[in-house]
PDB file of C-alpha atoms in Angstrom:
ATOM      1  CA  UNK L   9      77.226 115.548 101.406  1.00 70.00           C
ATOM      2  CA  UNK L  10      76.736 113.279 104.021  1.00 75.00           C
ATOM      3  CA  UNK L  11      79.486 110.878 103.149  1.00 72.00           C
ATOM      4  CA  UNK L  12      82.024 113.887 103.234  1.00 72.00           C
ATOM      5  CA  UNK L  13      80.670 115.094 106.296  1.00 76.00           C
ATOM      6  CA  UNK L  14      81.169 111.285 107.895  1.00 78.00           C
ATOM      7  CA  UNK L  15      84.883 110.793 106.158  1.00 73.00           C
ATOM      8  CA  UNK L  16      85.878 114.313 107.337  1.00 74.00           C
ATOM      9  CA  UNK L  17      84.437 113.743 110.784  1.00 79.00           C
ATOM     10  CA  UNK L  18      86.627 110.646 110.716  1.00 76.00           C
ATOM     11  CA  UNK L  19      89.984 112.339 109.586  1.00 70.00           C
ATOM     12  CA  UNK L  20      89.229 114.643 112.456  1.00 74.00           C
ATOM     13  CA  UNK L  21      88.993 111.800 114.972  1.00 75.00           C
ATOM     14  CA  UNK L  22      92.006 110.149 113.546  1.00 67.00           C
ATOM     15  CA  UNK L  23      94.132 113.507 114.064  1.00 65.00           C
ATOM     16  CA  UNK L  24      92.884 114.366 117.137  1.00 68.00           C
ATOM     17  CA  UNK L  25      93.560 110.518 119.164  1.00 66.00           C
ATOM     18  CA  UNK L  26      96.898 110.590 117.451  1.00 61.00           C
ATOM     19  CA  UNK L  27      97.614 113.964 118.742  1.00 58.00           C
ATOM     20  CA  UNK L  28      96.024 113.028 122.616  1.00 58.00           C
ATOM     21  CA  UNK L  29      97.769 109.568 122.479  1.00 59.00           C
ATOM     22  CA  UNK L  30     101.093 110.322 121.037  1.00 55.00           C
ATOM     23  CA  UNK L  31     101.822 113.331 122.729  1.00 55.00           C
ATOM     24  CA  UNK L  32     105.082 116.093 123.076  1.00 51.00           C
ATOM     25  CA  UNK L  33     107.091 112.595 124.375  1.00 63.00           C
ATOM     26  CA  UNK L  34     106.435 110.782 121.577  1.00 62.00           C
ATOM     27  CA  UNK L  35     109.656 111.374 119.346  1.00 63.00           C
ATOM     28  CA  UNK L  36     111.682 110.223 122.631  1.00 68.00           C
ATOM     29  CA  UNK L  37     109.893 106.594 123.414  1.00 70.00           C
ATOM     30  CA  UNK L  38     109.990 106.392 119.481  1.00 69.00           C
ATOM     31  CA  UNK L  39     113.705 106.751 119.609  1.00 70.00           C
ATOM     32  CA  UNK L  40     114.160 104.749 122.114  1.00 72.00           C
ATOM     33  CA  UNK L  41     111.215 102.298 120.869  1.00 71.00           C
ATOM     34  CA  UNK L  42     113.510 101.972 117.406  1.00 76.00           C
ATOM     35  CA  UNK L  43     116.894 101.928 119.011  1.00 75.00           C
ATOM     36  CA  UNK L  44     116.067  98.574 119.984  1.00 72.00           C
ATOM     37  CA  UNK L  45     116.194  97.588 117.043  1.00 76.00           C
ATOM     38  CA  UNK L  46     119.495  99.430 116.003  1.00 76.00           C
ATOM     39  CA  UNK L  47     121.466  95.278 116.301  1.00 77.00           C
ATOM     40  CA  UNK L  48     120.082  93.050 114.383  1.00 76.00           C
ATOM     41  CA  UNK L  49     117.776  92.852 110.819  1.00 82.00           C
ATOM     42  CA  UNK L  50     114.621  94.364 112.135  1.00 87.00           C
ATOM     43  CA  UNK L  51     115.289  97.903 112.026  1.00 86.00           C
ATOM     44  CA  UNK L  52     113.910  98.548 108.361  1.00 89.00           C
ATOM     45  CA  UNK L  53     111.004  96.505 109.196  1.00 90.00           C
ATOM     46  CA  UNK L  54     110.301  98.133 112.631  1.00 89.00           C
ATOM     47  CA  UNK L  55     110.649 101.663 110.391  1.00 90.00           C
ATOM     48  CA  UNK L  56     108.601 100.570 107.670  1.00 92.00           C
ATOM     49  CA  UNK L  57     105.357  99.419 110.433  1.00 91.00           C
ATOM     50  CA  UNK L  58     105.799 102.981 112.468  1.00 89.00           C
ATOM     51  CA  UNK L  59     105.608 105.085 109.251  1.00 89.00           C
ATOM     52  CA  UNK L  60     103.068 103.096 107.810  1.00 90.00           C
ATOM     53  CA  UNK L  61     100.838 103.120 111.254  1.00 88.00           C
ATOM     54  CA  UNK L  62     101.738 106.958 111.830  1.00 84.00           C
ATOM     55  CA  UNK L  63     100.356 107.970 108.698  1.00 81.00           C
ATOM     56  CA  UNK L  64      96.547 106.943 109.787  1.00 79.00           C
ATOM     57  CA  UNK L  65      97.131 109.188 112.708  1.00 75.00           C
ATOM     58  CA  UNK L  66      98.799 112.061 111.165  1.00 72.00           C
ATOM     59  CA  UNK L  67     102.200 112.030 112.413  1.00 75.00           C
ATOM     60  CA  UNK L  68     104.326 114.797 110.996  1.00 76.00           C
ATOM     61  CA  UNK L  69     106.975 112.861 108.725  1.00 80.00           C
ATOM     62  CA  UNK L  70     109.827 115.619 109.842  1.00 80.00           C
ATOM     63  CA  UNK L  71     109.817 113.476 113.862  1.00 80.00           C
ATOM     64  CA  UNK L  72     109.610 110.021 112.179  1.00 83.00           C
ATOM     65  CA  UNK L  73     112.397 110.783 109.937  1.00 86.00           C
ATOM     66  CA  UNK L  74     114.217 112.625 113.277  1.00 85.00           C
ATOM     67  CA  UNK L  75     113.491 109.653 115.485  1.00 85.00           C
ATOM     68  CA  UNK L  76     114.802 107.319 112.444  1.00 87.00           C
ATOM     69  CA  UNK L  77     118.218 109.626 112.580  1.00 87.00           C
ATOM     70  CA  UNK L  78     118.763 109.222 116.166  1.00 86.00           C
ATOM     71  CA  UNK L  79     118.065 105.743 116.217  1.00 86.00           C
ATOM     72  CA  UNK L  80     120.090 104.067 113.199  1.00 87.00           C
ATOM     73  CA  UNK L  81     122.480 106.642 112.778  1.00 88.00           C
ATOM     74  CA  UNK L  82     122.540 109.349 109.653  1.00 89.00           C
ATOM     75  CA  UNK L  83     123.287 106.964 107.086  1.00 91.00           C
ATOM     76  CA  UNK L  84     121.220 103.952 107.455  1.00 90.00           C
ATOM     77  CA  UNK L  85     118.147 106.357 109.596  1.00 90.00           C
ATOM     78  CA  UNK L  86     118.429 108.229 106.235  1.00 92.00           C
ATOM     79  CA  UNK L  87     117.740 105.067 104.199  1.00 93.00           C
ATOM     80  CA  UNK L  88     115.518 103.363 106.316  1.00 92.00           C
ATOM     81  CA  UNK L  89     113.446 106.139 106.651  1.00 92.00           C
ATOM     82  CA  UNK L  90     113.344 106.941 102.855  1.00 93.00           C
ATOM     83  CA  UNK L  91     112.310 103.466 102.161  1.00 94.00           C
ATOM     84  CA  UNK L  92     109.952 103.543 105.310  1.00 93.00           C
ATOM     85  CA  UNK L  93     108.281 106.719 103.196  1.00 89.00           C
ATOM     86  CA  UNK L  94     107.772 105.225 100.129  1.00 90.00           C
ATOM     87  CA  UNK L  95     106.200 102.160 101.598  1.00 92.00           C
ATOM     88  CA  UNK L  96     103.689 104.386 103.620  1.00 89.00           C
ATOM     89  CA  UNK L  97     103.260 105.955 100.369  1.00 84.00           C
ATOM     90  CA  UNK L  98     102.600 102.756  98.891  1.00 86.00           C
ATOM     91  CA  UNK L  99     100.245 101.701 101.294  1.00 86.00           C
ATOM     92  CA  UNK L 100      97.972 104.687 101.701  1.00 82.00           C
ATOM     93  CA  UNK L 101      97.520 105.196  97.614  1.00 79.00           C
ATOM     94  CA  UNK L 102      96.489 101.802  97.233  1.00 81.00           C
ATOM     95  CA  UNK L 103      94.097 101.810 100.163  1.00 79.00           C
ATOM     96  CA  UNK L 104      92.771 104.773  98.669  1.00 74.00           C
ATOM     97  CA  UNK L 105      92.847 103.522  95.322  1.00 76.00           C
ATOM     98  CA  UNK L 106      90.405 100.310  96.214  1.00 73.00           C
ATOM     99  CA  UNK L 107      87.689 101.008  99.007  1.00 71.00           C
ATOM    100  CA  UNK L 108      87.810 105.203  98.557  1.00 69.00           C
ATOM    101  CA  UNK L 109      87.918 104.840  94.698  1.00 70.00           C
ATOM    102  CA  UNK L 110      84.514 103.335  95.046  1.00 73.00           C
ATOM    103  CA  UNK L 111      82.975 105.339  97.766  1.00 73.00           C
ATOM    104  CA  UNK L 112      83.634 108.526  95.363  1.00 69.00           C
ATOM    105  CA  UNK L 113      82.602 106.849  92.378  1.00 70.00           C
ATOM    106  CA  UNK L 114      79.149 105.822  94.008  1.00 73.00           C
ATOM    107  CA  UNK L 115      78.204 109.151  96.093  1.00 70.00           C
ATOM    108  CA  UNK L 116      80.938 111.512  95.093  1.00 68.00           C
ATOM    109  CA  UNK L 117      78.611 113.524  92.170  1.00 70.00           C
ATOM    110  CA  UNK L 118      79.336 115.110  89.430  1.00 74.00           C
ATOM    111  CA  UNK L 119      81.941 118.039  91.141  1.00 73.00           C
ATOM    112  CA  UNK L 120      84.034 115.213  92.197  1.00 69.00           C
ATOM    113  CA  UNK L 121      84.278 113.371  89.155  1.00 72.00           C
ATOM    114  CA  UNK L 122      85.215 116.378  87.368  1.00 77.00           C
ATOM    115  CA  UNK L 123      87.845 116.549  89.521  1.00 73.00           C
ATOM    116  CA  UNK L 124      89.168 112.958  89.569  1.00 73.00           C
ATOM    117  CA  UNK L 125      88.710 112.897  85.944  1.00 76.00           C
ATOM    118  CA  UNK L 126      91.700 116.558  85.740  1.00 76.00           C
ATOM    119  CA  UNK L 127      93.910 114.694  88.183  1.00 73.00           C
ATOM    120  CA  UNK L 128      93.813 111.247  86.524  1.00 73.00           C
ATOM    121  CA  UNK L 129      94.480 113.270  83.259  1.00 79.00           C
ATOM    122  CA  UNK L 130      97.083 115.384  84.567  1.00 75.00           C
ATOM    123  CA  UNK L 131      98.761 113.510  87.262  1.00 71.00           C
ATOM    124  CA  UNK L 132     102.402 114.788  87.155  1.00 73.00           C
ATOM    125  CA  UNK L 133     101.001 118.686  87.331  1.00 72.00           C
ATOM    126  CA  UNK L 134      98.443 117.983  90.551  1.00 71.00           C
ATOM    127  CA  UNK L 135     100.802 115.904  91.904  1.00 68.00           C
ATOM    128  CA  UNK L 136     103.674 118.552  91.203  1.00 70.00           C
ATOM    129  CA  UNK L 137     100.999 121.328  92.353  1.00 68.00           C
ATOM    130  CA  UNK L 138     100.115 119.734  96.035  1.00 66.00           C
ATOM    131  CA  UNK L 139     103.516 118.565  96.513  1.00 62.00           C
ATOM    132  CA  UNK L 140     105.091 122.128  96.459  1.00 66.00           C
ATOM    133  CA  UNK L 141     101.954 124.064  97.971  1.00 62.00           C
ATOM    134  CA  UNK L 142     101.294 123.118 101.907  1.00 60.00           C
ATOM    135  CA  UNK L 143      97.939 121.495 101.688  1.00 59.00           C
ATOM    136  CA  UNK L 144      96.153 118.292 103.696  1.00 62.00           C
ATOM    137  CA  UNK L 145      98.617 115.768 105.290  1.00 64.00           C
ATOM    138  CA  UNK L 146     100.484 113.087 103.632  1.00 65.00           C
ATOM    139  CA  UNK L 147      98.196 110.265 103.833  1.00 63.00           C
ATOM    140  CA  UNK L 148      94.911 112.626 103.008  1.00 66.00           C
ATOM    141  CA  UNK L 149      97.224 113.196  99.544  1.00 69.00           C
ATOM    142  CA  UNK L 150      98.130 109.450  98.597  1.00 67.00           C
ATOM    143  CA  UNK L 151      94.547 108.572  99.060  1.00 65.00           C
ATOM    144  CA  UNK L 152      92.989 111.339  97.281  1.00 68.00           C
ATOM    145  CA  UNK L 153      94.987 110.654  94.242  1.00 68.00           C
ATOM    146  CA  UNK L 154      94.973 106.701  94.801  1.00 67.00           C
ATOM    147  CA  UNK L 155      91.091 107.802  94.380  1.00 65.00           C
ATOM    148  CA  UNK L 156      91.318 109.705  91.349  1.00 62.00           C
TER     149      UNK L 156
END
C-alpha cells in the first residue's frame, strides 16, 4: 500500500510541475522552440527528445503533435511526430518494463500479480481495451504494461 501511495503521490507531482511549468504558452515557445530546427537534420531528433521528455510530465500528445504540424509542415510534422510517438512509446515501456517490473514483483501482492499475469496473457485485448476506453495518460499505459 505504501509503495502505491508513494508512486501515485509521484505521478501527481509529475502532472502537476508539468502543468505549473509548461503552462497555456507552451504550444507557442514549442513551435517556435522546433521551428528552429525546421533547416537542417535535427528536426526528428529535436521531436523525438520533446515527446520523449513530455511524456514524464504528462503533456497531452494532441499539442505535441500540433506544435510538430506548425513547425515542419503537414507532411514531415506528420512523420516526425509519428516516429517521435513510437519512440516515447519505446522508451516509457521499457523503463517500465526494468525498474517498475521489479518494484511490482517485490511489493505489488497477490491482486497485482493476478493482474499482470491477465495482461501478459492477453496482451492484444488489454491493450485493445485501454487503447479505445479514455483511461490514465500515455506514459502511465506503456509502463503499466512494460510492467506486466
Amino acid at each position: 500500500v505504501l509503495a502505491t501511495a508513494l508512486l501515485l503521490g509521484a505521478m501527481i507531482a509529475l502532472f502537476a510541475v508539468g502543468k505549473s511549468q509548461l503552462g497555456l504558452e507552451a504550444e507557442g515557445r514549442l513551435e517556435d522552440w522546433l521551428a528552429g530546427f525546421r533547416q537542417g537534420p535535427w528536426g526528428l531528433v529535436a521531436a523525438i527528445v520533446v515527446f520523449t521528455v513530455s511524456a514524464f510530465f504528462g503533456a497531452p500528445q494532441f499539442i505535441l503533435i500540433a506544435a510538430c504540424v506548425v513547425a515542419f509542415g503537414p507532411w514531415f510534422g506528420f512523420l516526425y511526430s509519428w516516429i517521435a510517438t513510437v519512440v516515447s512509446a519505446g522508451v516509457t515501456y521499457w523503463l517500465g518494463r526494468g525498474p517498475t517490473a521489479r518494484l511490482l514483483a517485490r511489493h505489488g501482492g497477490k491482486t497485482v500479480g493476478r493482474l499482470t499475469r491477465f495482461v501478459g496473457k492477453n496482451a492484444f485485448h488489454a491493450s485493445f481495451m485501454i487503447r479505445n476506453v479514455p483511461s490514465a495518460p500515455f506514459i502511465v499505459v506503456n509502463m503499466a504494461f512494460g510492467a506486466a
